[in-house]
Amino acid sequence: TAANAHNIKASIIVEAANGPTTLEATKILSDRGILLVPDVLASSGGVTVSYFEWVQNNQGYYWTEEEVTEKLKKVLVQAFDNVYQTSQQRKVNM
């Protein structure tokens, strides 16, 4: 909230709940140069793995845990990079 945003000492905050940061707090954190990773991006791993399971079940072909982890990392890193680059180009918070 805006009441405690000035007291945060972290340089990066990853939202772990649905909409946990108020708009006022987001503005304060952004103005302070604190990177705020939005909840929809931070929690996308579970949804992505569920999609991988659906694909595997439809194909009847199953990946190893290592393959799933590799595919997940590729998707999440690309998603983060895309969101981060867009936020930087448009000068908006993530």
Coordinates of C-alpha atoms in Angstrom, one line a residue:
T1 CA 0.0 0.0 0.0
A2 CA 1.0 3.6 -0.2
A3 CA 1.4 3.6 3.6
N4 CA 4.4 1.2 3.5
A5 CA 5.8 1.6 -0.1
H6 CA 8.3 4.3 1.1
N7 CA 9.7 1.8 3.7
I8 CA 10.5 -1.0 1.3
K9 CA 14.2 -1.6 0.9
A10 CA 14.1 -4.3 -1.9
S11 CA 15.3 -3.4 -5.4
I12 CA 12.9 -6.0 -6.9
I13 CA 9.5 -7.1 -5.8
V14 CA 7.7 -10.1 -7.3
E15 CA 4.0 -10.1 -6.7
A16 CA 2.9 -13.5 -5.5
A17 CA -0.9 -12.9 -5.2
N18 CA -3.6 -11.5 -7.4
G19 CA -3.3 -7.7 -7.4
P20 CA -1.4 -7.3 -4.1
T21 CA 0.0 -3.9 -4.9
T22 CA -2.2 -0.9 -5.0
L23 CA -2.0 1.6 -7.8
E24 CA -0.7 4.2 -5.5
A25 CA 2.0 1.9 -4.1
T26 CA 3.0 0.9 -7.7
K27 CA 3.5 4.5 -8.6
I28 CA 5.7 5.1 -5.5
L29 CA 7.7 2.0 -6.1
S30 CA 8.2 2.8 -9.8
D31 CA 9.2 6.4 -8.9
R32 CA 11.8 4.9 -6.5
G33 CA 13.2 2.7 -9.3
I34 CA 12.1 -0.5 -7.7
L35 CA 11.3 -3.2 -10.3
L36 CA 7.8 -4.7 -9.7
V37 CA 7.2 -8.0 -11.4
P38 CA 3.4 -8.3 -11.8
D39 CA 1.4 -11.2 -10.4
V40 CA 0.2 -12.3 -13.8
L41 CA 3.8 -12.8 -14.9
A42 CA 5.1 -14.2 -11.6
S43 CA 2.4 -16.9 -11.4
S44 CA 2.4 -17.9 -15.0
G45 CA 4.6 -21.0 -14.5
G46 CA 1.8 -23.2 -13.2
V47 CA -0.5 -22.3 -16.0
T48 CA 2.3 -22.9 -18.5
V49 CA 3.1 -26.4 -17.1
S50 CA -0.7 -27.2 -17.1
Y51 CA -0.6 -26.4 -20.8
F52 CA 2.4 -28.6 -21.3
E53 CA 0.5 -31.5 -19.5
W54 CA -2.5 -30.9 -21.8
V55 CA -0.2 -31.0 -24.9
Q56 CA 1.5 -34.2 -23.7
N57 CA -1.8 -35.9 -22.9
N58 CA -3.2 -35.0 -26.4
Q59 CA -0.1 -36.4 -28.1
G60 CA 0.3 -39.4 -25.9
Y61 CA 4.0 -38.5 -25.7
Y62 CA 5.5 -37.5 -22.3
W63 CA 8.5 -35.4 -21.6
T64 CA 11.0 -36.0 -18.8
E65 CA 11.0 -33.6 -15.9
E66 CA 14.2 -32.1 -17.2
E67 CA 12.6 -31.4 -20.6
V68 CA 9.6 -29.8 -18.9
T69 CA 11.9 -27.6 -16.8
E70 CA 13.9 -26.6 -19.9
K71 CA 10.8 -25.7 -21.9
L72 CA 9.3 -23.8 -18.9
K73 CA 12.5 -21.8 -18.4
K74 CA 12.6 -20.9 -22.1
V75 CA 8.9 -19.7 -22.1
L76 CA 9.2 -17.7 -18.8
V77 CA 12.5 -16.0 -19.6
Q78 CA 11.2 -15.0 -23.0
A79 CA 7.9 -13.7 -21.4
F80 CA 9.8 -11.7 -18.7
D81 CA 12.2 -10.3 -21.3
N82 CA 9.3 -9.2 -23.6
V83 CA 7.4 -7.6 -20.7
Y84 CA 10.5 -5.9 -19.4
Q85 CA 11.6 -4.6 -22.8
T86 CA 8.1 -3.2 -23.5
S87 CA 8.0 -1.5 -20.1
Q88 CA 11.3 0.1 -20.8
Q89 CA 10.5 1.2 -24.4
R90 CA 7.1 2.7 -23.3
K91 CA 8.4 4.1 -20.0
V92 CA 5.7 2.3 -18.0
N93 CA 5.9 -0.1 -15.1
M94 CA 5.7 -3.8 -15.7

